């Protein structure tokens, strides 16, 4: 596991939106804006089970994330691999924690009826 630089750590502590790049089944790129955090040196990303990024990361664990802080000419990029997939109560708690961080609201206010969440812990590789 590569150590994240200070810029990435700082952006993960704040309310910065990240862009998560995954690979579709045909190899084409797919990019989604996501809320992100960190836990134990890994990047935390949460989504609903069944969404494209969920399917893509389960099939192909290599991902990339990028974010822009105060200076748009100094983007922060992280390449990594999905190290752990978490479902159940912890994944539900993770989306509530991210919602609190980004919107000040908990529980997550846009949960659809019957929706189940999944958390991907991404280990930085570069």
mmCIF file of C-alpha atoms in Angstrom, residues 5 13-14 21 24 35 37 39 45 48 53 58 68-70 74 80 85 88 99 101 103-104 121 126:
data_model
loop_
_atom_site.group_PDB
_atom_site.id
_atom_site.type_symbol
_atom_site.label_atom_id
_atom_site.label_comp_id
_atom_site.label_asym_id
_atom_site.label_seq_id
_atom_site.Cartn_x
_atom_site.Cartn_y
_atom_site.Cartn_z
ATOM 1 C CA UNK A 5 0.346 12.443 0.322
ATOM 2 C CA UNK A 13 -10.860 15.228 5.698
ATOM 3 C CA UNK A 14 -12.913 18.012 4.126
ATOM 4 C CA UNK A 21 -12.928 6.300 -12.291
ATOM 5 C CA UNK A 24 -17.045 -0.878 -17.455
ATOM 6 C CA UNK A 35 -18.286 11.699 -1.392
ATOM 7 C CA UNK A 37 -13.501 9.793 3.519
ATOM 8 C CA UNK A 39 -10.309 4.925 7.448
ATOM 9 C CA UNK A 45 -16.462 5.334 -0.923
ATOM 10 C CA UNK A 48 -26.084 1.768 -3.448
ATOM 11 C CA UNK A 53 -19.735 1.801 -9.884
ATOM 12 C CA UNK A 58 -16.641 -5.778 -7.758
ATOM 13 C CA UNK A 68 -9.379 19.641 -6.893
ATOM 14 C CA UNK A 69 -8.683 21.675 -3.780
ATOM 15 C CA UNK A 70 -8.224 25.426 -3.486
ATOM 16 C CA UNK A 74 -2.851 21.457 -8.540
ATOM 17 C CA UNK A 80 -5.708 2.269 -5.935
ATOM 18 C CA UNK A 85 -16.086 -4.535 0.378
ATOM 19 C CA UNK A 88 -24.777 -4.400 6.103
ATOM 20 C CA UNK A 99 -23.954 12.583 4.734
ATOM 21 C CA UNK A 101 -19.816 15.335 6.817
ATOM 22 C CA UNK A 103 -24.490 18.001 4.207
ATOM 23 C CA UNK A 104 -24.802 18.177 7.982
ATOM 24 C CA UNK A 121 -12.274 0.594 1.083
ATOM 25 C CA UNK A 126 0.213 5.456 -6.186
#
